[in-house]
Amino acid sequence: RLGPMLADHLGVPVDHLWFGGGGANILLCVTLSTTGPGSSVVYAHPSFLVYRLSTAVAGAERVEVPLDGEHRHDIDAMIAAVRDDTRLLYVCNPNNPTGTHVPTSEVLRLLDAVPESVLVVVDEAYHHYVEADDYWSMVSLVDERPNLAVLQTFSKIYGLAGLRIGYLISRPDLLDPLRKTQLPFTATNLAQVAAVAALRHTDRLAERIETNADGRAELVQGLKARGMATADSQTNFVFARLHDDPLAVTEGLLSRGVIIRPTGTAWQRITVGTPSEIAEFFDALDAVVSGVGSP
Ligand SMILES: Cc1ncc(COP(=O)(O)O)c(C=O)c1O
């Protein structure tokens, strides 16, 4: 039942959908099916870690293109990074861990510039949270583009991360060869039933999106009030420069029961919580920063 229901929800034929045990499972299969030793994969850095991991598993070469000064995908640099041996290019839109988005016109420019022999996967795991009006999902364009696939998941706005179910949307002639590296039985019955239930309640999404946008604005405002720089987030997390000693801050927060995502740099990822969680985060942050010293 999930296939027809999701197809209806997305406005695509059911043969345009491929399900997997989470989007990460699909990303691995896509990378394994399209690349290998002697080929390369282009994606932004920092971005979703699975692009790097799956490229390593496939034995392909990773071509990591630094984000620009605003923590956004550098589309010109990504186009320039495509080589003769490039078979796959990931666009994480909006991007994890920075929360920044690529305007749709820029994704189209990239699709126009990249050879058709390069599969472009636009990862829209967080697309529901985007409020920028120059962004929209690429799902409706998969029939018009010969090398476009779109990844989405039930793990984010639908809250089913623990059940592991995601999907790739593309034309059947592109999907078929991509599926060859997927073992059978990866999307469990339980996950499918949960996804069907989630799709029956899409009327609740608007409220979740609004709650997230309010929490995100509060988080950004609080960070800015403390003189901490933030990237423009369109997701359910905020990328911020909390302190020059990020490890001390991460550990200090952890000892107070607050978990944030370290990135190995001064910039860290903070997930949007409920109003009381956000208040708790700022209390803990203030205590930790006053102990460690000013940023
Ligand atoms: C950008 C991005 N894409 C895809 C995924 C995959 O999510 P899942 O494997 O839970 O469907 C994630 C999860 O963190 C993500 O951040």
Short mmCIF file of C-alpha atoms and ligand atoms in Angstrom, two decimals:
data_model
loop_
_atom_site.label_atom_id
_atom_site.label_comp_id
_atom_site.label_asym_id
_atom_site.label_seq_id
_atom_site.Cartn_x
_atom_site.Cartn_y
_atom_site.Cartn_z
CA ARG A 1 0.00 0.00 0.00
CA LEU A 2 2.87 2.40 0.69
CA GLY A 3 4.00 2.70 -2.96
CA PRO A 4 0.66 3.90 -4.41
CA MET A 5 0.01 6.13 -1.41
CA LEU A 6 3.37 7.87 -1.59
CA ALA A 7 3.17 8.11 -5.38
CA ASP A 8 -0.16 9.85 -4.99
CA HIS A 9 1.22 12.15 -2.29
CA LEU A 10 4.22 13.12 -4.42
CA GLY A 11 2.36 13.26 -7.74
CA VAL A 12 4.60 10.71 -9.51
CA PRO A 13 3.84 7.25 -10.99
CA VAL A 14 4.50 4.40 -8.56
CA ASP A 15 7.26 2.99 -10.80
CA HIS A 16 9.25 6.18 -10.06
CA LEU A 17 9.79 5.10 -6.44
CA TRP A 18 12.45 2.86 -4.91
CA PHE A 19 12.35 2.15 -1.17
CA GLY A 20 15.24 1.26 1.09
CA GLY A 21 16.08 0.72 4.73
CA GLY A 22 16.59 4.43 5.30
CA GLY A 23 17.92 6.96 2.83
CA ALA A 24 21.45 6.02 3.89
CA ASN A 25 20.94 2.47 2.57
CA ILE A 26 19.83 3.90 -0.77
CA LEU A 27 22.80 6.27 -0.92
CA LEU A 28 25.16 3.33 -0.41
CA CYS A 29 23.42 1.31 -3.15
CA VAL A 30 23.44 4.27 -5.56
CA THR A 31 27.16 4.83 -4.97
CA LEU A 32 27.96 1.13 -5.37
CA SER A 33 25.87 0.83 -8.54
CA THR A 34 27.29 3.87 -10.32
CA THR A 35 30.92 4.01 -9.20
CA GLY A 36 33.94 1.94 -8.24
CA PRO A 37 37.71 2.00 -8.64
CA GLY A 38 38.67 4.30 -11.52
CA SER A 39 35.70 6.63 -11.08
CA SER A 40 34.96 9.61 -8.88
CA VAL A 41 32.11 11.10 -6.86
CA VAL A 42 31.65 14.86 -6.39
CA TYR A 43 29.95 16.34 -3.33
CA ALA A 44 30.29 19.31 -0.99
CA HIS A 45 32.30 19.45 2.22
CA PRO A 46 31.20 19.54 4.96
CA SER A 47 28.09 17.64 3.99
CA PHE A 48 26.30 14.40 4.89
CA LEU A 49 28.94 11.90 6.00
CA VAL A 50 27.36 8.98 4.12
CA TYR A 51 28.54 10.41 0.76
CA ARG A 52 32.13 10.04 1.96
CA LEU A 53 31.57 6.65 3.58
CA SER A 54 29.77 5.13 0.60
CA THR A 55 32.39 6.46 -1.82
CA ALA A 56 35.08 4.79 0.30
CA VAL A 57 33.12 1.51 0.38
CA ALA A 58 32.71 1.64 -3.41
CA GLY A 59 36.46 2.21 -3.84
CA ALA A 60 35.84 5.36 -5.90
CA GLU A 61 37.74 8.60 -5.54
CA ARG A 62 36.11 11.33 -3.50
CA VAL A 63 36.11 14.85 -4.86
CA GLU A 64 35.06 17.06 -1.96
CA VAL A 65 34.24 20.65 -2.87
CA PRO A 66 34.49 23.13 0.04
CA LEU A 67 31.38 25.13 0.86
CA ASP A 68 31.61 28.86 0.17
CA GLY A 69 32.16 31.54 2.84
CA GLU A 70 28.46 31.45 3.72
CA HIS A 71 28.53 27.65 4.29
CA ARG A 72 26.60 27.07 1.05
CA HIS A 73 27.29 24.68 -1.82
CA ASP A 74 29.69 26.37 -4.25
CA ILE A 75 27.89 25.41 -7.45
CA ASP A 76 30.52 26.85 -9.83
CA ALA A 77 33.27 24.95 -8.02
CA MET A 78 31.19 21.76 -8.09
CA ILE A 79 30.62 22.08 -11.84
CA ALA A 80 34.35 22.68 -12.30
CA ALA A 81 35.18 19.65 -10.12
CA VAL A 82 33.38 17.20 -12.45
CA ARG A 83 35.99 15.12 -14.30
CA ASP A 84 35.89 12.62 -17.15
CA ASP A 85 35.76 9.80 -14.59
CA THR A 86 32.95 11.36 -12.49
CA ARG A 87 29.85 9.16 -12.44
CA LEU A 88 27.93 10.58 -9.47
CA LEU A 89 27.34 14.00 -7.91
CA TYR A 90 25.47 14.61 -4.66
CA VAL A 91 23.73 17.89 -3.84
CA CYS A 92 22.57 17.96 -0.22
CA ASN A 93 19.71 20.44 -0.29
CA PRO A 94 19.34 21.72 2.34
CA ASN A 95 22.75 20.71 3.58
CA ASN A 96 23.59 18.69 6.67
CA PRO A 97 25.34 19.89 8.88
CA THR A 98 25.11 23.56 7.88
CA GLY A 99 21.35 23.84 7.18
CA THR A 100 21.99 26.08 4.17
CA HIS A 101 20.11 25.62 0.90
CA VAL A 102 20.86 25.86 -2.80
CA PRO A 103 18.27 27.94 -4.68
CA THR A 104 16.46 25.74 -7.19
CA SER A 105 17.67 27.91 -10.10
CA GLU A 106 21.23 27.00 -9.08
CA VAL A 107 20.48 23.27 -8.99
CA LEU A 108 19.02 23.61 -12.50
CA ARG A 109 22.14 25.46 -13.63
CA LEU A 110 24.26 22.60 -12.29
CA LEU A 111 22.07 20.02 -14.06
CA ASP A 112 22.46 21.96 -17.32
CA ALA A 113 26.24 22.15 -16.93
CA VAL A 114 27.00 18.57 -15.90
CA PRO A 115 27.25 15.81 -18.57
CA GLU A 116 24.33 13.37 -18.72
CA SER A 117 26.74 10.55 -17.89
CA VAL A 118 26.92 11.94 -14.33
CA LEU A 119 24.00 10.92 -12.13
CA VAL A 120 22.94 13.92 -10.00
CA VAL A 121 21.28 12.90 -6.73
CA VAL A 122 19.58 15.77 -4.94
CA ASP A 123 19.26 14.77 -1.30
CA GLU A 124 16.08 16.38 0.05
CA ALA A 125 16.02 14.69 3.48
CA TYR A 126 15.17 18.03 5.13
CA HIS A 127 13.08 19.65 2.38
CA HIS A 128 9.93 20.05 4.49
CA TYR A 129 11.67 22.48 6.82
CA VAL A 130 12.75 24.94 4.10
CA GLU A 131 11.07 28.33 4.16
CA ALA A 132 13.19 30.14 1.55
CA ASP A 133 10.98 31.06 -1.38
CA ASP A 134 13.69 30.38 -3.99
CA TYR A 135 13.63 26.68 -3.08
CA TRP A 136 11.33 23.92 -4.20
CA SER A 137 11.58 20.16 -4.46
CA MET A 138 13.04 18.66 -7.65
CA VAL A 139 10.59 15.72 -7.59
CA SER A 140 8.39 17.13 -10.36
CA LEU A 141 11.42 17.41 -12.67
CA VAL A 142 12.63 13.80 -12.69
CA ASP A 143 10.82 13.00 -15.96
CA GLU A 144 12.34 15.99 -17.74
CA ARG A 145 15.92 15.34 -16.72
CA PRO A 146 17.85 12.29 -17.95
CA ASN A 147 20.26 12.13 -15.01
CA LEU A 148 18.31 13.33 -11.96
CA ALA A 149 17.26 11.36 -8.89
CA VAL A 150 15.82 12.78 -5.67
CA LEU A 151 16.30 11.25 -2.22
CA GLN A 152 13.75 11.73 0.57
CA THR A 153 13.14 9.94 3.86
CA PHE A 154 10.60 9.25 6.58
CA SER A 155 13.32 9.91 9.19
CA LYS A 156 13.01 13.67 9.58
CA ILE A 157 9.65 15.50 9.58
CA TYR A 158 7.77 12.16 9.91
CA GLY A 159 9.93 11.17 12.91
CA LEU A 160 10.50 7.54 11.86
CA ALA A 161 14.33 7.50 11.90
CA GLY A 162 14.49 4.40 14.11
CA LEU A 163 12.34 2.37 11.72
CA ARG A 164 14.61 2.99 8.71
CA ILE A 165 12.67 3.85 5.58
CA GLY A 166 13.63 6.22 2.79
CA TYR A 167 13.07 6.40 -0.97
CA LEU A 168 14.59 7.54 -4.22
CA ILE A 169 12.45 9.16 -6.89
CA SER A 170 13.53 8.93 -10.51
CA ARG A 171 12.55 7.58 -13.92
CA PRO A 172 12.27 3.77 -13.96
CA ASP A 173 15.03 3.43 -16.57
CA LEU A 174 17.42 5.20 -14.19
CA LEU A 175 16.17 3.41 -11.06
CA ASP A 176 16.46 -0.14 -12.41
CA PRO A 177 20.26 -0.27 -12.72
CA LEU A 178 20.66 1.55 -9.40
CA ARG A 179 18.71 -1.11 -7.51
CA LYS A 180 21.01 -3.96 -8.51
CA THR A 181 23.21 -3.55 -5.39
CA GLN A 182 20.32 -3.66 -2.93
CA LEU A 183 19.70 -6.88 -1.04
CA PRO A 184 16.06 -7.97 -0.79
CA PHE A 185 13.98 -7.32 2.34
CA THR A 186 15.62 -4.03 3.35
CA ALA A 187 12.42 -2.03 3.98
CA THR A 188 10.64 -3.90 6.79
CA ASN A 189 6.89 -4.43 7.04
CA LEU A 190 6.79 -2.47 10.27
CA ALA A 191 8.53 0.52 8.67
CA GLN A 192 6.11 0.39 5.73
CA VAL A 193 3.07 0.28 8.02
CA ALA A 194 4.44 3.23 9.99
CA ALA A 195 5.09 5.17 6.78
CA VAL A 196 1.52 4.53 5.60
CA ALA A 197 0.24 5.79 8.97
CA ALA A 198 2.47 8.87 8.65
CA LEU A 199 1.05 9.61 5.19
CA ARG A 200 -2.48 9.38 6.60
CA HIS A 201 -1.64 12.27 8.91
CA THR A 202 0.06 14.71 6.57
CA ASP A 203 -2.38 17.33 7.89
CA ARG A 204 -0.10 17.50 10.95
CA LEU A 205 3.00 18.44 8.97
CA ALA A 206 2.17 22.16 8.78
CA GLU A 207 2.11 22.42 12.56
CA ARG A 208 5.45 20.62 12.91
CA ILE A 209 7.01 22.85 10.27
CA GLU A 210 5.78 25.94 12.09
CA THR A 211 6.95 24.70 15.50
CA ASN A 212 10.36 23.97 14.03
CA ALA A 213 10.59 27.39 12.35
CA ASP A 214 9.70 29.11 15.66
CA GLY A 215 12.29 27.07 17.59
CA ARG A 216 14.92 27.67 14.92
CA ALA A 217 14.31 31.44 15.05
CA GLU A 218 14.59 31.40 18.84
CA LEU A 219 17.82 29.41 18.71
CA VAL A 220 19.36 31.71 16.09
CA GLN A 221 18.29 34.82 18.00
CA GLY A 222 19.77 33.51 21.27
CA LEU A 223 23.05 32.58 19.60
CA LYS A 224 23.33 35.93 17.84
CA ALA A 225 22.55 37.76 21.10
CA ARG A 226 25.61 35.99 22.57
CA GLY A 227 27.77 37.16 19.65
CA MET A 228 27.95 33.68 18.12
CA ALA A 229 27.88 33.47 14.31
CA THR A 230 25.25 31.24 12.66
CA ALA A 231 24.72 29.93 9.13
CA ASP A 232 21.36 30.55 7.44
CA SER A 233 19.46 27.41 8.46
CA GLN A 234 16.55 25.98 6.49
CA THR A 235 16.47 22.76 8.51
CA ASN A 236 15.73 21.50 12.03
CA PHE A 237 19.23 22.32 13.24
CA VAL A 238 21.47 25.38 13.34
CA PHE A 239 25.16 25.51 12.45
CA ALA A 240 26.92 27.94 14.76
CA ARG A 241 30.34 29.04 15.90
CA LEU A 242 29.97 28.60 19.63
CA HIS A 243 33.54 28.89 20.81
CA ASP A 244 37.19 28.65 19.73
CA ASP A 245 37.52 25.60 21.95
CA PRO A 246 34.66 23.47 20.55
CA LEU A 247 35.71 20.30 22.35
CA ALA A 248 35.55 21.96 25.77
CA VAL A 249 32.09 23.28 24.94
CA THR A 250 30.82 19.93 23.62
CA GLU A 251 32.10 18.10 26.68
CA GLY A 252 30.85 20.77 29.09
CA LEU A 253 27.38 20.62 27.52
CA LEU A 254 27.43 16.83 27.62
CA SER A 255 28.22 16.84 31.34
CA ARG A 256 25.05 18.96 31.73
CA GLY A 257 22.97 16.51 29.70
CA VAL A 258 22.96 18.49 26.42
CA ILE A 259 24.17 16.73 23.28
CA ILE A 260 25.22 18.75 20.24
CA ARG A 261 26.99 17.55 17.10
CA PRO A 262 30.73 18.40 16.98
CA THR A 263 32.23 18.73 13.49
CA GLY A 264 35.93 18.87 14.29
CA THR A 265 35.94 22.66 13.72
CA ALA A 266 34.77 25.66 15.74
CA TRP A 267 31.38 25.32 14.01
CA GLN A 268 28.92 22.93 15.60
CA ARG A 269 25.41 21.67 14.86
CA ILE A 270 22.63 22.24 17.34
CA THR A 271 19.28 20.52 16.81
CA VAL A 272 16.13 22.62 17.27
CA GLY A 273 14.31 21.43 20.41
CA THR A 274 11.15 22.35 22.26
CA PRO A 275 11.06 25.79 23.95
CA SER A 276 12.08 24.24 27.29
CA GLU A 277 14.94 22.29 25.65
CA ILE A 278 16.17 25.47 23.99
CA ALA A 279 16.08 27.29 27.34
CA GLU A 280 17.98 24.39 28.93
CA PHE A 281 20.55 24.51 26.12
CA PHE A 282 21.19 28.23 26.64
CA ASP A 283 21.48 27.84 30.42
CA ALA A 284 24.02 25.06 29.94
CA LEU A 285 25.86 27.00 27.21
CA ASP A 286 26.16 30.12 29.37
CA ALA A 287 27.47 28.08 32.27
CA VAL A 288 29.99 26.24 30.10
CA VAL A 289 31.22 29.34 28.26
CA SER A 290 31.68 31.30 31.48
CA GLY A 291 33.75 28.38 32.80
CA VAL A 292 35.84 28.01 29.62
CA GLY A 293 36.25 31.74 28.91
CA SER A 294 34.80 34.06 26.27
CA PRO A 295 34.73 32.93 22.65
C1 LIG B 1 21.24 14.84 4.36
C2 LIG B 1 20.75 13.51 4.77
N1 LIG B 1 20.38 12.65 3.83
C3 LIG B 1 19.92 11.43 4.12
C4 LIG B 1 19.82 11.03 5.42
C5 LIG B 1 19.38 9.62 5.62
O1 LIG B 1 18.45 9.44 6.56
P1 LIG B 1 17.87 7.99 6.81
O2 LIG B 1 18.93 6.99 6.46
O3 LIG B 1 17.54 7.96 8.25
O4 LIG B 1 16.67 7.88 5.91
C6 LIG B 1 20.20 11.88 6.46
C7 LIG B 1 20.13 11.47 7.88
O5 LIG B 1 20.74 12.01 8.75
C8 LIG B 1 20.68 13.16 6.13
O6 LIG B 1 21.09 14.02 7.06
#
